[in-house]
mmCIF file of C-alpha atoms and ligand atoms in Angstrom:
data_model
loop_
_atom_site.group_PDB
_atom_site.id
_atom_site.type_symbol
_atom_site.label_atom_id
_atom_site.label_comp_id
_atom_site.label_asym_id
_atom_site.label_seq_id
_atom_site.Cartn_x
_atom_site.Cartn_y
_atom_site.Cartn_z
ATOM 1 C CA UNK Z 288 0.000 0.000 0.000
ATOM 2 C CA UNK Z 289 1.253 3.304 -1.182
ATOM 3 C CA UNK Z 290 1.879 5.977 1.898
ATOM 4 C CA UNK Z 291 -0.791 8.870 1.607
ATOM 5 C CA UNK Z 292 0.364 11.325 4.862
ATOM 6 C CA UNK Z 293 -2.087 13.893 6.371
ATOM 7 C CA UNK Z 294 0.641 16.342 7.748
ATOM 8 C CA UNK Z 295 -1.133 18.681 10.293
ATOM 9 C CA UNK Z 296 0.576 21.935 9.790
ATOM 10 C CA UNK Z 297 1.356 25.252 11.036
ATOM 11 C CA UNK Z 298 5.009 25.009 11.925
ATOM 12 C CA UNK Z 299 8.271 25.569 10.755
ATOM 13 C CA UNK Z 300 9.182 21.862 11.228
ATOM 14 C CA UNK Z 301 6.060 21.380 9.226
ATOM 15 C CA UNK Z 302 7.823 23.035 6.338
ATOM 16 C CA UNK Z 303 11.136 21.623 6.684
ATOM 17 C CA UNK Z 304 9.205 17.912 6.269
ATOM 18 C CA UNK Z 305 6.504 18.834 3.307
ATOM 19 C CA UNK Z 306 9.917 19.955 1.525
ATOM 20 C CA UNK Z 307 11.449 16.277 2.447
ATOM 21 C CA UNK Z 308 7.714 14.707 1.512
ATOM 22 C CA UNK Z 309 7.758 16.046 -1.821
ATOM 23 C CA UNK Z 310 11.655 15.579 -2.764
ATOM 24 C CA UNK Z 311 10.872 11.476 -1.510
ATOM 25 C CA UNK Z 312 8.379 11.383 -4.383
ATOM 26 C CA UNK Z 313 5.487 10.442 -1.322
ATOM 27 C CA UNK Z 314 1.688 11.432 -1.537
ATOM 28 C CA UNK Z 315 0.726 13.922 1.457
ATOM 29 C CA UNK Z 316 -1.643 16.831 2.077
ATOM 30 C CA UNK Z 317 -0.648 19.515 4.400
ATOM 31 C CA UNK Z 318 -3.836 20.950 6.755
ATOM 32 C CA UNK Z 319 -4.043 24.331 8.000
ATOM 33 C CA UNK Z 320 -6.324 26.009 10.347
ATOM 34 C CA UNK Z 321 -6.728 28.812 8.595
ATOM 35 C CA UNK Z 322 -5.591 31.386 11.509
ATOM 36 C CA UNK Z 323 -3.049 33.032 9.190
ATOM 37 C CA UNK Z 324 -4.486 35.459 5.949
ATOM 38 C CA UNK Z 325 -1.110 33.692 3.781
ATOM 39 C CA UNK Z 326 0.322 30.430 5.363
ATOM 40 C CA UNK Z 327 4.019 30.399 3.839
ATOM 41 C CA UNK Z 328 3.907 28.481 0.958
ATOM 42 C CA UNK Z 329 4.519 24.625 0.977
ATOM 43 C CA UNK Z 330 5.473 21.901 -1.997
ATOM 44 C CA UNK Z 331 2.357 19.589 -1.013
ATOM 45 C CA UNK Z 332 -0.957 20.540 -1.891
ATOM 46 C CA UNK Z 333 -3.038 21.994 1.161
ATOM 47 C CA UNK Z 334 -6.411 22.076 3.176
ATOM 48 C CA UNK Z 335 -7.501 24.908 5.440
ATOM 49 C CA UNK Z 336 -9.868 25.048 8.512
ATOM 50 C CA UNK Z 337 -10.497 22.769 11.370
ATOM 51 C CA UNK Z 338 -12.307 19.386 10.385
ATOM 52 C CA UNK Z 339 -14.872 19.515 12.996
ATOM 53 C CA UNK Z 340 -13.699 18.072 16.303
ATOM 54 C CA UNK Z 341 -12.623 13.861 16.670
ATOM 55 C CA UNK Z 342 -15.306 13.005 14.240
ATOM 56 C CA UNK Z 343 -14.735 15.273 11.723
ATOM 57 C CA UNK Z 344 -11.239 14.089 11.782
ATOM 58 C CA UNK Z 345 -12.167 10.406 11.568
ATOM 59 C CA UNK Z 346 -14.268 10.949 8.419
ATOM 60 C CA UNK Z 347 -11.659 13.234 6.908
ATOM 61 C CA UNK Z 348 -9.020 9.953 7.223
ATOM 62 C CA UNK Z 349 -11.222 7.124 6.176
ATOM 63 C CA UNK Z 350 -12.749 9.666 3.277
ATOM 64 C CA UNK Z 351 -9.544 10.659 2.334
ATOM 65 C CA UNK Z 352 -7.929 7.142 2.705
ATOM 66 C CA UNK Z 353 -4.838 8.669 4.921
ATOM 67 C CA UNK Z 354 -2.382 6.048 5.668
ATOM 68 C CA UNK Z 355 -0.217 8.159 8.143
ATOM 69 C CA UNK Z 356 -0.869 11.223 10.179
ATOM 70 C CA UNK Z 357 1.876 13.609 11.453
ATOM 71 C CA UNK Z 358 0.961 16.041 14.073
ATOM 72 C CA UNK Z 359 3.807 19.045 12.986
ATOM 73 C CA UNK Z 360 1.341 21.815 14.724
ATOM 74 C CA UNK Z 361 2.948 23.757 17.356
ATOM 75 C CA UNK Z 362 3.236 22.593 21.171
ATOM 76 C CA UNK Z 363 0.724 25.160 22.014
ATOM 77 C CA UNK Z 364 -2.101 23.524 19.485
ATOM 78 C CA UNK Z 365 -3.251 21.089 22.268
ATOM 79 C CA UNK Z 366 -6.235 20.594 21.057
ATOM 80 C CA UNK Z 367 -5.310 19.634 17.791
ATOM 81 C CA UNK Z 368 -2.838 17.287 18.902
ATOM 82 C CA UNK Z 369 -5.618 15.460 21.663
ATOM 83 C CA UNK Z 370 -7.956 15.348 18.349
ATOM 84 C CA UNK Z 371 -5.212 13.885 16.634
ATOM 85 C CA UNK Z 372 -4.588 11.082 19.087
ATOM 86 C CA UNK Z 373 -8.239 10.264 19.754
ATOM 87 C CA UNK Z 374 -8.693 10.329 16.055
ATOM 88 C CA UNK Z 375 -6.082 8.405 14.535
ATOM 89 C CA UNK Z 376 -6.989 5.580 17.520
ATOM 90 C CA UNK Z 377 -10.423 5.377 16.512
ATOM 91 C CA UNK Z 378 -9.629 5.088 12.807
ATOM 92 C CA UNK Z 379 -6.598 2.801 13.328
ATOM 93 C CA UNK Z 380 -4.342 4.965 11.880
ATOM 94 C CA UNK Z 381 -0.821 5.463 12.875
ATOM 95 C CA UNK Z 382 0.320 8.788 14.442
ATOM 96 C CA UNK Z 383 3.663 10.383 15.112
ATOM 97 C CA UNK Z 384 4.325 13.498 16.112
ATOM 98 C CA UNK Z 385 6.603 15.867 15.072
ATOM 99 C CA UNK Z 386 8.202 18.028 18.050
ATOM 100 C CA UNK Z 387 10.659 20.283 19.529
ATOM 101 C CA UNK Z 388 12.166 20.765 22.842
ATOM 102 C CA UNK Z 389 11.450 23.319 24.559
ATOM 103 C CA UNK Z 390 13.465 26.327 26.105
ATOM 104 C CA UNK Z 391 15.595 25.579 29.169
ATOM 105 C CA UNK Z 392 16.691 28.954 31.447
ATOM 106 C CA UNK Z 393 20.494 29.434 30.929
ATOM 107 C CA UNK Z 394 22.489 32.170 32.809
ATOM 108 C CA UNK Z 395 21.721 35.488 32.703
ATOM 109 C CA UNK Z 396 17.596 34.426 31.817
ATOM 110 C CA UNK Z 397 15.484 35.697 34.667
ATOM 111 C CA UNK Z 398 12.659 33.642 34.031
ATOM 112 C CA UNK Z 399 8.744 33.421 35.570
ATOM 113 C CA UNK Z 400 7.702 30.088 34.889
ATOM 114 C CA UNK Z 401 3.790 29.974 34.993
ATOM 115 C CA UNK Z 402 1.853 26.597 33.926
ATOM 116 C CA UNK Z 403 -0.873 28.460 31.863
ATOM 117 C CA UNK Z 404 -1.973 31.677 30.200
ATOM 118 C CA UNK Z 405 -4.252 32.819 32.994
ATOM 119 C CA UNK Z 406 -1.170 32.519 35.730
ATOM 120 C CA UNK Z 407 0.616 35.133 33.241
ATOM 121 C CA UNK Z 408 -2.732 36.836 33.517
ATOM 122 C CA UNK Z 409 -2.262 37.352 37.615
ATOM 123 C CA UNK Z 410 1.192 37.752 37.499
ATOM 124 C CA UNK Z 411 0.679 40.728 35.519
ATOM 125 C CA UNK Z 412 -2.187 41.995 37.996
ATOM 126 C CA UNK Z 413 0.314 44.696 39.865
ATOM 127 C CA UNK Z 414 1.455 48.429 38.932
ATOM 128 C CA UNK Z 415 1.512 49.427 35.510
ATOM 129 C CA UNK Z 416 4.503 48.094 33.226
ATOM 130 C CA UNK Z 417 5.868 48.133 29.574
ATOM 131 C CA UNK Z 418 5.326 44.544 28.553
ATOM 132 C CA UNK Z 419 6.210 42.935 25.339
ATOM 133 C CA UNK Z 420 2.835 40.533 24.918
ATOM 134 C CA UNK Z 421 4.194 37.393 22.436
ATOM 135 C CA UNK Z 422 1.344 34.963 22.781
ATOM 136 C CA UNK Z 423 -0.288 35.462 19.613
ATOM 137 C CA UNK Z 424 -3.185 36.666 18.228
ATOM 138 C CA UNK Z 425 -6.098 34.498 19.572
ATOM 139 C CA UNK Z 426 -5.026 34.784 23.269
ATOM 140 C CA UNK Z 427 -5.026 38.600 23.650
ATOM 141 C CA UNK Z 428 -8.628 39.315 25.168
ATOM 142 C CA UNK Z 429 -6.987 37.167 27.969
ATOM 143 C CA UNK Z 430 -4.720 39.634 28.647
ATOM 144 C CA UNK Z 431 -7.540 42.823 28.920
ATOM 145 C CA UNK Z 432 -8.249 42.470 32.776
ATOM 146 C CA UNK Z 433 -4.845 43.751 33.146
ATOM 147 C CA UNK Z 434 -5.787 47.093 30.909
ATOM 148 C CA UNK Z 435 -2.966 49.082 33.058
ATOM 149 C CA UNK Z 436 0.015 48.121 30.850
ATOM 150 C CA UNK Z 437 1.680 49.203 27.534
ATOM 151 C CA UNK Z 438 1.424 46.059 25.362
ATOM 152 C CA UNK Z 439 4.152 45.912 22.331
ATOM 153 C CA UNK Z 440 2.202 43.344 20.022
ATOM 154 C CA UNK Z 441 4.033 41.904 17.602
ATOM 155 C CA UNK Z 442 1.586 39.489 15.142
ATOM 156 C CA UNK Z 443 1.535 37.603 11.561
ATOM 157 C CA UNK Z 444 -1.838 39.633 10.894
ATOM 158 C CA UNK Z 445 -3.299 42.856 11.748
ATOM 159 C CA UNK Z 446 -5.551 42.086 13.791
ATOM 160 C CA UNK Z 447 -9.289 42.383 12.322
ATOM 161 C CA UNK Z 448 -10.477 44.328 15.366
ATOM 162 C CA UNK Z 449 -8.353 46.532 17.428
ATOM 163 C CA UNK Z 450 -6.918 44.711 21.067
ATOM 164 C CA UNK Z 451 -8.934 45.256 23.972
ATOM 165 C CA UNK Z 452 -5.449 46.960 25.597
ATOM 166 C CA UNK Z 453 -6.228 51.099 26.242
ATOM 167 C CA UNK Z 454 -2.584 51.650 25.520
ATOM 168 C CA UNK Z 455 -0.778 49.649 23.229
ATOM 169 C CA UNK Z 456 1.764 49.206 19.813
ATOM 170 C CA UNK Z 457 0.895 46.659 17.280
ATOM 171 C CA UNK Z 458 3.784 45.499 14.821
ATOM 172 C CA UNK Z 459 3.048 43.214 12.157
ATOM 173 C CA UNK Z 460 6.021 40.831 11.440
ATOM 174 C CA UNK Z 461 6.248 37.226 10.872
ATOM 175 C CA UNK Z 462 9.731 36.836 11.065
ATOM 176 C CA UNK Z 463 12.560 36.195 10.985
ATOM 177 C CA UNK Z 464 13.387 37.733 13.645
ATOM 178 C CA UNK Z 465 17.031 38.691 15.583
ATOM 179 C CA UNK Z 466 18.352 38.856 18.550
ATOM 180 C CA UNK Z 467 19.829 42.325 17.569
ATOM 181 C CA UNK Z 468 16.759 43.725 16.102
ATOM 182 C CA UNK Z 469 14.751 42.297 19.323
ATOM 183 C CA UNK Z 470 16.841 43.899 21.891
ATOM 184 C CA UNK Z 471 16.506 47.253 19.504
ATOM 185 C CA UNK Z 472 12.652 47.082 19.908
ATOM 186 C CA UNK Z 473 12.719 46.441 23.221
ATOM 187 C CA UNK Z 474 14.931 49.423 23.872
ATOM 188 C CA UNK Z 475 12.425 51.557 21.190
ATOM 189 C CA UNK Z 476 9.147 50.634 23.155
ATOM 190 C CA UNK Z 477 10.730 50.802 26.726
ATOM 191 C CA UNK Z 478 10.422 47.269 27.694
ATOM 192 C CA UNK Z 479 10.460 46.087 31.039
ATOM 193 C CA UNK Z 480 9.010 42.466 30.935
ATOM 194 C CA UNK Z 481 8.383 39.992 28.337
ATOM 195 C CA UNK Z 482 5.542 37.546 28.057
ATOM 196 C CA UNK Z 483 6.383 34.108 25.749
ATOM 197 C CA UNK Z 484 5.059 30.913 25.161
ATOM 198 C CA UNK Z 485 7.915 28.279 25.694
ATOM 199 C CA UNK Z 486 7.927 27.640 22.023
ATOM 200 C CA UNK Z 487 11.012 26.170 21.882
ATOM 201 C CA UNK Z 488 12.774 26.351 18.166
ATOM 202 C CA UNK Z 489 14.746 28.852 16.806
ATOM 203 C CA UNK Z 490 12.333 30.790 14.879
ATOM 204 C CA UNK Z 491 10.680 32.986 17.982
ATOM 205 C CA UNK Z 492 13.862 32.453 20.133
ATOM 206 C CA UNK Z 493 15.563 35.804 19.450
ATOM 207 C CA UNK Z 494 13.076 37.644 21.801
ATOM 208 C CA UNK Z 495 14.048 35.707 24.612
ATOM 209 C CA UNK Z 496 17.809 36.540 23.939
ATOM 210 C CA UNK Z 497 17.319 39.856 23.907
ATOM 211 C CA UNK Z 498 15.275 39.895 26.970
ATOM 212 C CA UNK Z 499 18.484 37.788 28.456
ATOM 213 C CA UNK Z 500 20.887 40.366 27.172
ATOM 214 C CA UNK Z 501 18.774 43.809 28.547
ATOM 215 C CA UNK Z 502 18.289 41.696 31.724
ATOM 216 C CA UNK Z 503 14.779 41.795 31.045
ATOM 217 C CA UNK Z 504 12.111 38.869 33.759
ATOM 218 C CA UNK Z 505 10.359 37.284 30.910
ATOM 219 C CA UNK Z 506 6.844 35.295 31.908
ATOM 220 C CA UNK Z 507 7.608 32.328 30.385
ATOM 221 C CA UNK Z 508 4.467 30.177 29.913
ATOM 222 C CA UNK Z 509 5.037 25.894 30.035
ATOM 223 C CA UNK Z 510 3.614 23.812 27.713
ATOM 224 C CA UNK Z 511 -0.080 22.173 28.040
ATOM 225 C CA UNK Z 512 -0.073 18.885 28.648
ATOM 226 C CA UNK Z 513 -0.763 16.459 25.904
ATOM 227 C CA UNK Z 514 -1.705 12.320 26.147
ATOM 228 C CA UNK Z 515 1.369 10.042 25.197
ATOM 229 C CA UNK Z 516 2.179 9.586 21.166
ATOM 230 C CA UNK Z 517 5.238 8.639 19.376
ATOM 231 C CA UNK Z 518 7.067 11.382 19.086
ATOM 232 C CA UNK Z 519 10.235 12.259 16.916
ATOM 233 C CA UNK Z 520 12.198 15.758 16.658
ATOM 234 C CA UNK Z 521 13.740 15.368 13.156
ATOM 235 C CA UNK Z 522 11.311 15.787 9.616
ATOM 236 C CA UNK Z 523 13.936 12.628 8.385
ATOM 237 C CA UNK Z 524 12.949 10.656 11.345
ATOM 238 C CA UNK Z 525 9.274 10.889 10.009
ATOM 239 C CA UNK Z 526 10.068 9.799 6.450
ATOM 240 C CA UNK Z 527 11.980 7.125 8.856
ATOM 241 C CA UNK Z 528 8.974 5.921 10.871
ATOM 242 C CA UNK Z 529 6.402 6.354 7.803
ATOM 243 C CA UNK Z 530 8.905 3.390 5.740
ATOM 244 C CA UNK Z 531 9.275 1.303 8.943
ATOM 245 C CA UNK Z 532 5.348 1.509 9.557
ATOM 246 C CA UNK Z 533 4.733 0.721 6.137
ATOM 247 C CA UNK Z 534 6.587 -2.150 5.908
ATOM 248 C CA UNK Z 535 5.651 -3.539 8.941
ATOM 249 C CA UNK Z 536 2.034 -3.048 8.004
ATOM 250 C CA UNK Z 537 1.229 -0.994 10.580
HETATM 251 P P1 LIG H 128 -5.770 24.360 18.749
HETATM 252 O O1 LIG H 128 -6.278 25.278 19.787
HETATM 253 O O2 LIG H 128 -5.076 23.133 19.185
HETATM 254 O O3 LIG H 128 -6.916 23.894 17.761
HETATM 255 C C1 LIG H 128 -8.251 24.386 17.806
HETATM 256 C C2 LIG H 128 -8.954 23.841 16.600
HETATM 257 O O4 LIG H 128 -8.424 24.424 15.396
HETATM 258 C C3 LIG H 128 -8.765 22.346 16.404
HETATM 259 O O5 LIG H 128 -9.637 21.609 17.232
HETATM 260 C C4 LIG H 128 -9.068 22.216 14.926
HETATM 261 O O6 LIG H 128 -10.446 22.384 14.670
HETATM 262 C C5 LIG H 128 -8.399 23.456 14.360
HETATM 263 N N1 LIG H 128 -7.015 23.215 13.964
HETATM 264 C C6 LIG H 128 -5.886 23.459 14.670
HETATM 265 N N2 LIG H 128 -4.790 23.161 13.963
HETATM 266 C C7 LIG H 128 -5.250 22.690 12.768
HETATM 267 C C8 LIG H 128 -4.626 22.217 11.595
HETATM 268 N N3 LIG H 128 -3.255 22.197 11.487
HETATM 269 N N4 LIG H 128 -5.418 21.815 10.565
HETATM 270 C C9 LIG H 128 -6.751 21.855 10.657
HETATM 271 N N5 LIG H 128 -7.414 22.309 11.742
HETATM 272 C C10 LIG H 128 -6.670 22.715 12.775
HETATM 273 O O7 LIG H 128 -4.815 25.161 17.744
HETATM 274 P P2 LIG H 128 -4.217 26.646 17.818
HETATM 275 O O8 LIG H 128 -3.369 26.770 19.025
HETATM 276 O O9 LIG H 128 -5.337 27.605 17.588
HETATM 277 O O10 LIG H 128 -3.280 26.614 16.545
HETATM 278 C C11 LIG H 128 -3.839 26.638 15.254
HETATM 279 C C12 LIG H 128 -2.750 26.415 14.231
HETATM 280 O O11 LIG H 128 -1.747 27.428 14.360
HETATM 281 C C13 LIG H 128 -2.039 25.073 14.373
HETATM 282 O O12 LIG H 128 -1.929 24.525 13.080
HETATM 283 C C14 LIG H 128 -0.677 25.410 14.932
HETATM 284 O O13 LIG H 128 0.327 24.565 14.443
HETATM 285 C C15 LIG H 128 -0.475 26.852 14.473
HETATM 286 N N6 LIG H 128 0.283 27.652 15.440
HETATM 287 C C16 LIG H 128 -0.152 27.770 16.729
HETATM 288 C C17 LIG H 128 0.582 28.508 17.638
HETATM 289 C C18 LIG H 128 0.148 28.628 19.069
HETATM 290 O O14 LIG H 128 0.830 29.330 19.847
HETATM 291 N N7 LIG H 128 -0.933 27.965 19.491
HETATM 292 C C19 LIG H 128 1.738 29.168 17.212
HETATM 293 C C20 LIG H 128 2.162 29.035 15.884
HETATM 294 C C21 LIG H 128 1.415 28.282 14.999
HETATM 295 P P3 LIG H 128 -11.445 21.131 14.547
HETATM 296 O O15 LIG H 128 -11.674 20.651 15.947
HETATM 297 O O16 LIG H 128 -12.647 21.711 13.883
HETATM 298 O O17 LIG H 128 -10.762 20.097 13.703
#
């Protein structure tokens, strides 16, 4: 039986392994959900927008007659990624997931770990600051019971309605960004404190040098916690565990 991958997208290691896909000569689709107005451009062809919940995803496989599934969405997409699980389980179809570590504090970081966005939320609740606000687009209304800071938002989109933030700078960029030009910006808007998803990667990473270099606390939020899954951190090791499942008959 031929491969035929269902990549779920949204990454930069999602990227890196639809250019490896293509070059291997295998059959894959790339899925999007469609929170970006021009997802960077990819060598397989593409779907956009959620598939409606576990279900939705089980019909898209067996309709679709996906072989594989890779879960390349971004640590913070847990609910893609427990969809994904459930999903593939139900249809009997093998998952793998691809992922990266995350950030680890090194010297000179002056970090506030918090488990979850609304623990950044109360750590912010105190006198008004100059904050750097890097969680993305769909999580800033989380942010507006804290209305007393300067937010520096930097986002892929303009955003379609203006923040909920009284006072605040928003910078459309999606990269790449560096260190250099981070620590400028920071110095520009006045920064005192940085909030940042623990990504991990090197794409968003620059920030949090900066932030190390100014001396700068940065709020760094921990990953959400996602079931078990075979997991790999390389786009080869995929093209890897796609030939082994397929042989075995997975
Ligand atoms: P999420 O909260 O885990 O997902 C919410 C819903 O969006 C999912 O249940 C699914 O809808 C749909 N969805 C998410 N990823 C999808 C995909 N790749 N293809 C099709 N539908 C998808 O996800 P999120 O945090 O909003 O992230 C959305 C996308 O942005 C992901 O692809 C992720 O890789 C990318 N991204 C996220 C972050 C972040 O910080 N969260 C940062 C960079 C990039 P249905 O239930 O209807 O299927």
């Amino acid at each position: 039986m031929q491969p035929n991958l269902l990549i779920l997208g949204g990454t930069v290691e999602a990227t890196a392994l639809c250019k490896l896909v293509h070059a291997a000569g295998l059959q894959a689709i790339v899925s999007f959900a469609g929170r970006v107005d021009r997802p960077a451009l990819h060598p397989v062809p593409r779907r956009i927008g959620g598939f409606g919940g576990v279900d939705g995803l089980v019909t898209y496989l067996r309709d679709n007659a996906v072989t594989h599934v890779i879960d390349a969405t971004h640590p913070f997409a847990a609910q893609m990624s427990r969809n994904a699980v459930e999903a593939c389980a139900l249809a009997r179809i093998p998952l793998v997931a691809l992922t990266r570590a995350p950030w680890q504090a090194e010297s000179g970081d002056d970090w506030i770990r918090v488990r979850d966005i609304p623990s950044a939320v109360a750590v912010l609740n105190g006198q008004p600051k100059r904050v750097m606000l890097a969680v993305g687009r769909m999580h800033l209304d989380e942010f507006a019971p804290n209305p007393q800071h300067f937010y520096l938002l930097r986002l892929v989109d303009a955003p379609a309605i203006p923040p909920n933030f009284p006072d605040h700078h928003v910078l459309v960029s999606r990269g790449p960004f560096t260190t250099d030009n981070d620590r400028a910006l920071m110095q520009d808007h006045g920064i005192d404190l940085v909030v940042s998803k623990n990504a991990g990667g090197t794409g968003a990473y620059a920030k949090i040098e900066a932030a190390r270099q100014l001396g700068l606390p940065v709020i760094m939020i921990d990953r959400p916690d996602l079931p078990d899954r075979v997991e790999v951190n390389d786009p080869q090791k995929v093209l890897d565990w796609v030939h082994g499942t397929t042989e075995r008959g997975v």
